[in-house]
């Protein structure tokens, strides 16, 4: 786990990272709330379930982060579910 002070960037950039991450999390939360009663459950692998809402929320986060930070990589927990 990183503390904001451990990220080797100027403070203004660290706060920008944090602001974008918060925005992405809030947007993903809205997706999850909207799909709360309707999301279908799928089996990613044995004993590993994922819902449509999980995949949609992750996609929102990835879209926001990729748009704001196009040179950054993204690794998400639900990636295999969308294949």
mmCIF file of N, CA and C in Angstrom:
data_model
loop_
_atom_site.group_PDB
_atom_site.id
_atom_site.type_symbol
_atom_site.label_atom_id
_atom_site.label_comp_id
_atom_site.label_asym_id
_atom_site.label_seq_id
_atom_site.Cartn_x
_atom_site.Cartn_y
_atom_site.Cartn_z
ATOM 1 N N UNK A 1 0.843 -1.173 0.000
ATOM 2 C CA UNK A 1 0.000 0.000 0.000
ATOM 3 C C UNK A 1 0.887 1.235 0.000
ATOM 4 N N UNK A 2 0.586 2.150 -0.883
ATOM 5 C CA UNK A 2 1.359 3.390 -0.960
ATOM 6 C C UNK A 2 0.670 4.515 -0.205
ATOM 7 N N UNK A 3 1.454 5.314 0.442
ATOM 8 C CA UNK A 3 0.972 6.573 0.970
ATOM 9 C C UNK A 3 1.241 7.616 -0.102
ATOM 10 N N UNK A 4 0.409 8.619 -0.178
ATOM 11 C CA UNK A 4 0.585 9.631 -1.221
ATOM 12 C C UNK A 4 1.986 10.241 -1.189
ATOM 13 N N UNK A 5 2.582 10.350 -0.015
ATOM 14 C CA UNK A 5 3.915 10.938 0.083
ATOM 15 C C UNK A 5 4.995 10.022 -0.471
ATOM 16 N N UNK A 6 4.693 8.746 -0.699
ATOM 17 C CA UNK A 6 5.685 7.808 -1.216
ATOM 18 C C UNK A 6 5.717 7.761 -2.740
ATOM 19 N N UNK A 7 4.746 8.366 -3.402
ATOM 20 C CA UNK A 7 4.730 8.378 -4.862
ATOM 21 C C UNK A 7 5.774 9.394 -5.317
ATOM 22 N N UNK A 8 6.741 8.960 -6.141
ATOM 23 C CA UNK A 8 7.858 9.846 -6.502
ATOM 24 C C UNK A 8 7.469 10.869 -7.568
ATOM 25 N N UNK A 9 6.545 11.714 -7.262
ATOM 26 C CA UNK A 9 6.084 12.762 -8.171
ATOM 27 C C UNK A 9 5.941 14.045 -7.364
ATOM 28 N N UNK A 10 5.898 15.170 -8.047
ATOM 29 C CA UNK A 10 5.651 16.422 -7.317
ATOM 30 C C UNK A 10 4.290 16.364 -6.614
ATOM 31 N N UNK A 11 4.162 17.035 -5.474
ATOM 32 C CA UNK A 11 2.892 16.995 -4.732
ATOM 33 C C UNK A 11 1.670 17.340 -5.592
ATOM 34 N N UNK A 12 1.781 18.309 -6.479
ATOM 35 C CA UNK A 12 0.620 18.683 -7.288
ATOM 36 C C UNK A 12 0.180 17.525 -8.183
ATOM 37 N N UNK A 13 1.120 16.747 -8.693
ATOM 38 C CA UNK A 13 0.778 15.603 -9.525
ATOM 39 C C UNK A 13 0.180 14.482 -8.680
ATOM 40 N N UNK A 14 0.710 14.281 -7.479
ATOM 41 C CA UNK A 14 0.147 13.268 -6.583
ATOM 42 C C UNK A 14 -1.310 13.582 -6.270
ATOM 43 N N UNK A 15 -1.619 14.849 -6.019
ATOM 44 C CA UNK A 15 -3.000 15.226 -5.719
ATOM 45 C C UNK A 15 -3.885 15.079 -6.946
ATOM 46 N N UNK A 16 -3.331 15.300 -8.118
ATOM 47 C CA UNK A 16 -4.082 15.073 -9.358
ATOM 48 C C UNK A 16 -4.409 13.593 -9.505
ATOM 49 N N UNK A 17 -3.436 12.723 -9.262
ATOM 50 C CA UNK A 17 -3.679 11.272 -9.300
ATOM 51 C C UNK A 17 -4.828 10.909 -8.358
ATOM 52 N N UNK A 18 -4.760 11.425 -7.155
ATOM 53 C CA UNK A 18 -5.773 11.117 -6.151
ATOM 54 C C UNK A 18 -7.149 11.633 -6.574
ATOM 55 N N UNK A 19 -7.210 12.820 -7.115
ATOM 56 C CA UNK A 19 -8.491 13.381 -7.550
ATOM 57 C C UNK A 19 -9.106 12.554 -8.675
ATOM 58 N N UNK A 20 -8.294 12.137 -9.620
ATOM 59 C CA UNK A 20 -8.799 11.308 -10.726
ATOM 60 C C UNK A 20 -9.241 9.947 -10.206
ATOM 61 N N UNK A 21 -8.491 9.362 -9.296
ATOM 62 C CA UNK A 21 -8.867 8.069 -8.716
ATOM 63 C C UNK A 21 -10.189 8.167 -7.960
ATOM 64 N N UNK A 22 -10.363 9.230 -7.212
ATOM 65 C CA UNK A 22 -11.630 9.426 -6.490
ATOM 66 C C UNK A 22 -12.789 9.584 -7.464
ATOM 67 N N UNK A 23 -12.581 10.344 -8.513
ATOM 68 C CA UNK A 23 -13.616 10.530 -9.533
ATOM 69 C C UNK A 23 -13.984 9.183 -10.165
ATOM 70 N N UNK A 24 -12.987 8.395 -10.523
ATOM 71 C CA UNK A 24 -13.234 7.091 -11.134
ATOM 72 C C UNK A 24 -13.989 6.181 -10.164
ATOM 73 N N UNK A 25 -13.615 6.196 -8.908
ATOM 74 C CA UNK A 25 -14.287 5.366 -7.908
ATOM 75 C C UNK A 25 -15.739 5.786 -7.723
ATOM 76 N N UNK A 26 -15.988 7.080 -7.711
ATOM 77 C CA UNK A 26 -17.376 7.556 -7.572
ATOM 78 C C UNK A 26 -18.219 7.168 -8.778
ATOM 79 N N UNK A 27 -17.660 7.304 -9.953
ATOM 80 C CA UNK A 27 -18.397 6.930 -11.167
ATOM 81 C C UNK A 27 -18.682 5.431 -11.188
ATOM 82 N N UNK A 28 -17.708 4.633 -10.803
ATOM 83 C CA UNK A 28 -17.914 3.183 -10.738
ATOM 84 C C UNK A 28 -18.969 2.845 -9.688
ATOM 85 N N UNK A 29 -18.973 3.566 -8.591
ATOM 86 C CA UNK A 29 -19.987 3.361 -7.554
ATOM 87 C C UNK A 29 -21.387 3.627 -8.074
ATOM 88 N N UNK A 30 -21.527 4.645 -8.917
ATOM 89 C CA UNK A 30 -22.833 4.933 -9.524
ATOM 90 C C UNK A 30 -23.284 3.780 -10.414
ATOM 91 N N UNK A 31 -22.361 3.200 -11.153
ATOM 92 C CA UNK A 31 -22.672 2.041 -12.000
ATOM 93 C C UNK A 31 -23.135 0.885 -11.126
ATOM 94 N N UNK A 32 -22.411 0.626 -10.059
ATOM 95 C CA UNK A 32 -22.772 -0.474 -9.164
ATOM 96 C C UNK A 32 -24.149 -0.261 -8.540
ATOM 97 N N UNK A 33 -24.435 0.970 -8.105
ATOM 98 C CA UNK A 33 -25.752 1.249 -7.532
ATOM 99 C C UNK A 33 -26.855 1.052 -8.563
ATOM 100 N N UNK A 34 -26.622 1.502 -9.784
ATOM 101 C CA UNK A 34 -27.631 1.394 -10.836
ATOM 102 C C UNK A 34 -27.917 -0.063 -11.204
ATOM 103 N N UNK A 35 -26.923 -0.912 -11.066
ATOM 104 C CA UNK A 35 -27.073 -2.317 -11.469
ATOM 105 C C UNK A 35 -27.322 -3.252 -10.280
ATOM 106 N N UNK A 36 -27.569 -2.693 -9.114
ATOM 107 C CA UNK A 36 -27.658 -3.465 -7.877
ATOM 108 C C UNK A 36 -28.635 -4.629 -7.957
ATOM 109 N N UNK A 37 -29.804 -4.436 -8.502
ATOM 110 C CA UNK A 37 -30.819 -5.488 -8.527
ATOM 111 C C UNK A 37 -30.865 -6.261 -9.841
ATOM 112 N N UNK A 38 -30.064 -5.855 -10.825
ATOM 113 C CA UNK A 38 -30.200 -6.458 -12.155
ATOM 114 C C UNK A 38 -28.965 -7.177 -12.670
ATOM 115 N N UNK A 39 -27.867 -7.098 -11.981
ATOM 116 C CA UNK A 39 -26.614 -7.680 -12.478
ATOM 117 C C UNK A 39 -26.681 -9.205 -12.468
ATOM 118 N N UNK A 40 -26.251 -9.785 -13.567
ATOM 119 C CA UNK A 40 -26.184 -11.243 -13.677
ATOM 120 C C UNK A 40 -24.839 -11.731 -13.159
ATOM 121 N N UNK A 41 -24.849 -12.903 -12.552
ATOM 122 C CA UNK A 41 -23.635 -13.502 -12.009
ATOM 123 C C UNK A 41 -23.093 -14.518 -13.007
ATOM 124 N N UNK A 42 -21.780 -14.472 -13.203
ATOM 125 C CA UNK A 42 -21.091 -15.401 -14.102
ATOM 126 C C UNK A 42 -19.944 -16.043 -13.339
ATOM 127 N N UNK A 43 -19.549 -17.210 -13.774
ATOM 128 C CA UNK A 43 -18.407 -17.894 -13.164
ATOM 129 C C UNK A 43 -17.168 -17.608 -13.994
ATOM 130 N N UNK A 44 -16.212 -16.878 -13.399
ATOM 131 C CA UNK A 44 -14.935 -16.608 -14.076
ATOM 132 C C UNK A 44 -14.113 -17.876 -14.158
ATOM 133 N N UNK A 45 -14.071 -18.562 -13.057
ATOM 134 C CA UNK A 45 -13.386 -19.844 -12.959
ATOM 135 C C UNK A 45 -13.994 -20.562 -11.758
ATOM 136 N N UNK A 46 -13.551 -21.749 -11.480
ATOM 137 C CA UNK A 46 -14.098 -22.504 -10.359
ATOM 138 C C UNK A 46 -14.001 -21.688 -9.074
ATOM 139 N N UNK A 47 -15.117 -21.510 -8.433
ATOM 140 C CA UNK A 47 -15.205 -20.779 -7.161
ATOM 141 C C UNK A 47 -14.828 -19.300 -7.292
ATOM 142 N N UNK A 48 -14.919 -18.749 -8.477
ATOM 143 C CA UNK A 48 -14.595 -17.336 -8.685
ATOM 144 C C UNK A 48 -15.704 -16.714 -9.508
ATOM 145 N N UNK A 49 -16.596 -15.987 -8.841
ATOM 146 C CA UNK A 49 -17.759 -15.403 -9.496
ATOM 147 C C UNK A 49 -17.532 -13.929 -9.799
ATOM 148 N N UNK A 50 -18.232 -13.455 -10.806
ATOM 149 C CA UNK A 50 -18.179 -12.048 -11.188
ATOM 150 C C UNK A 50 -19.566 -11.666 -11.682
ATOM 151 N N UNK A 51 -19.942 -10.413 -11.472
ATOM 152 C CA UNK A 51 -21.225 -9.944 -11.984
ATOM 153 C C UNK A 51 -21.000 -8.982 -13.136
ATOM 154 N N UNK A 52 -22.066 -8.777 -13.911
ATOM 155 C CA UNK A 52 -22.016 -7.778 -14.980
ATOM 156 C C UNK A 52 -21.666 -6.409 -14.394
ATOM 157 N N UNK A 53 -22.151 -6.148 -13.188
ATOM 158 C CA UNK A 53 -21.876 -4.864 -12.538
ATOM 159 C C UNK A 53 -20.387 -4.712 -12.223
ATOM 160 N N UNK A 54 -19.749 -5.797 -11.781
ATOM 161 C CA UNK A 54 -18.301 -5.756 -11.512
ATOM 162 C C UNK A 54 -17.535 -5.359 -12.770
ATOM 163 N N UNK A 55 -17.882 -6.025 -13.873
ATOM 164 C CA UNK A 55 -17.189 -5.773 -15.141
ATOM 165 C C UNK A 55 -17.458 -4.345 -15.618
ATOM 166 N N UNK A 56 -18.716 -3.901 -15.521
ATOM 167 C CA UNK A 56 -19.064 -2.549 -15.970
ATOM 168 C C UNK A 56 -18.371 -1.483 -15.125
ATOM 169 N N UNK A 57 -18.326 -1.689 -13.809
ATOM 170 C CA UNK A 57 -17.665 -0.725 -12.921
ATOM 171 C C UNK A 57 -16.173 -0.648 -13.222
ATOM 172 N N UNK A 58 -15.562 -1.797 -13.429
ATOM 173 C CA UNK A 58 -14.138 -1.794 -13.772
ATOM 174 C C UNK A 58 -13.901 -1.075 -15.091
ATOM 175 N N UNK A 59 -14.790 -1.266 -16.051
ATOM 176 C CA UNK A 59 -14.628 -0.617 -17.352
ATOM 177 C C UNK A 59 -14.702 0.905 -17.223
ATOM 178 N N UNK A 60 -15.596 1.388 -16.365
ATOM 179 C CA UNK A 60 -15.700 2.827 -16.117
ATOM 180 C C UNK A 60 -14.391 3.350 -15.536
ATOM 181 N N UNK A 61 -13.861 2.644 -14.563
ATOM 182 C CA UNK A 61 -12.593 3.056 -13.947
ATOM 183 C C UNK A 61 -11.483 3.066 -14.993
ATOM 184 N N UNK A 62 -11.404 2.012 -15.770
ATOM 185 C CA UNK A 62 -10.352 1.919 -16.785
ATOM 186 C C UNK A 62 -10.492 3.029 -17.820
ATOM 187 N N UNK A 63 -11.710 3.304 -18.254
ATOM 188 C CA UNK A 63 -11.925 4.365 -19.247
ATOM 189 C C UNK A 63 -11.469 5.723 -18.722
ATOM 190 N N UNK A 64 -11.836 6.033 -17.491
ATOM 191 C CA UNK A 64 -11.465 7.333 -16.905
ATOM 192 C C UNK A 64 -9.950 7.427 -16.731
ATOM 193 N N UNK A 65 -9.341 6.386 -16.176
ATOM 194 C CA UNK A 65 -7.890 6.426 -15.950
ATOM 195 C C UNK A 65 -7.119 6.446 -17.264
ATOM 196 N N UNK A 66 -7.558 5.677 -18.244
ATOM 197 C CA UNK A 66 -6.861 5.634 -19.536
ATOM 198 C C UNK A 66 -6.962 6.959 -20.276
ATOM 199 N N UNK A 67 -8.106 7.618 -20.138
ATOM 200 C CA UNK A 67 -8.276 8.925 -20.787
ATOM 201 C C UNK A 67 -7.366 9.972 -20.136
ATOM 202 N N UNK A 68 -7.314 9.939 -18.818
ATOM 203 C CA UNK A 68 -6.523 10.937 -18.082
ATOM 204 C C UNK A 68 -5.023 10.637 -18.114
ATOM 205 N N UNK A 69 -4.675 9.348 -18.128
ATOM 206 C CA UNK A 69 -3.271 8.928 -18.085
ATOM 207 C C UNK A 69 -3.008 7.919 -19.205
ATOM 208 N N UNK A 70 -2.973 8.365 -20.458
ATOM 209 C CA UNK A 70 -2.875 7.438 -21.586
ATOM 210 C C UNK A 70 -1.584 6.615 -21.630
ATOM 211 N N UNK A 71 -0.553 7.039 -20.950
ATOM 212 C CA UNK A 71 0.703 6.279 -20.978
ATOM 213 C C UNK A 71 0.804 5.265 -19.837
ATOM 214 N N UNK A 72 -0.188 5.243 -18.945
ATOM 215 C CA UNK A 72 -0.172 4.321 -17.813
ATOM 216 C C UNK A 72 -0.826 3.004 -18.207
ATOM 217 N N UNK A 73 -0.343 1.927 -17.616
ATOM 218 C CA UNK A 73 -0.958 0.615 -17.803
ATOM 219 C C UNK A 73 -2.108 0.450 -16.816
ATOM 220 N N UNK A 74 -2.991 -0.491 -17.105
ATOM 221 C CA UNK A 74 -4.105 -0.787 -16.213
ATOM 222 C C UNK A 74 -4.215 -2.297 -16.052
ATOM 223 N N UNK A 75 -4.274 -2.745 -14.826
ATOM 224 C CA UNK A 75 -4.495 -4.158 -14.534
ATOM 225 C C UNK A 75 -5.714 -4.226 -13.624
ATOM 226 N N UNK A 76 -6.716 -4.984 -14.058
ATOM 227 C CA UNK A 76 -7.937 -5.085 -13.274
ATOM 228 C C UNK A 76 -8.262 -6.519 -12.907
ATOM 229 N N UNK A 77 -8.963 -6.663 -11.821
ATOM 230 C CA UNK A 77 -9.323 -7.986 -11.314
ATOM 231 C C UNK A 77 -10.282 -8.732 -12.247
ATOM 232 N N UNK A 78 -11.152 -8.011 -12.924
ATOM 233 C CA UNK A 78 -12.200 -8.652 -13.720
ATOM 234 C C UNK A 78 -11.825 -8.843 -15.192
ATOM 235 N N UNK A 79 -10.589 -8.618 -15.565
ATOM 236 C CA UNK A 79 -10.204 -8.686 -16.981
ATOM 237 C C UNK A 79 -10.591 -9.981 -17.669
ATOM 238 N N UNK A 80 -10.368 -11.110 -17.048
ATOM 239 C CA UNK A 80 -10.690 -12.383 -17.688
ATOM 240 C C UNK A 80 -12.187 -12.571 -17.885
ATOM 241 N N UNK A 81 -12.989 -11.872 -17.113
ATOM 242 C CA UNK A 81 -14.436 -12.039 -17.197
ATOM 243 C C UNK A 81 -15.002 -11.495 -18.493
ATOM 244 N N UNK A 82 -14.343 -10.507 -19.071
ATOM 245 C CA UNK A 82 -14.879 -9.886 -20.274
ATOM 246 C C UNK A 82 -14.442 -10.585 -21.542
ATOM 247 N N UNK A 83 -13.632 -11.646 -21.435
ATOM 248 C CA UNK A 83 -13.123 -12.348 -22.621
ATOM 249 C C UNK A 83 -13.973 -13.535 -22.967
#
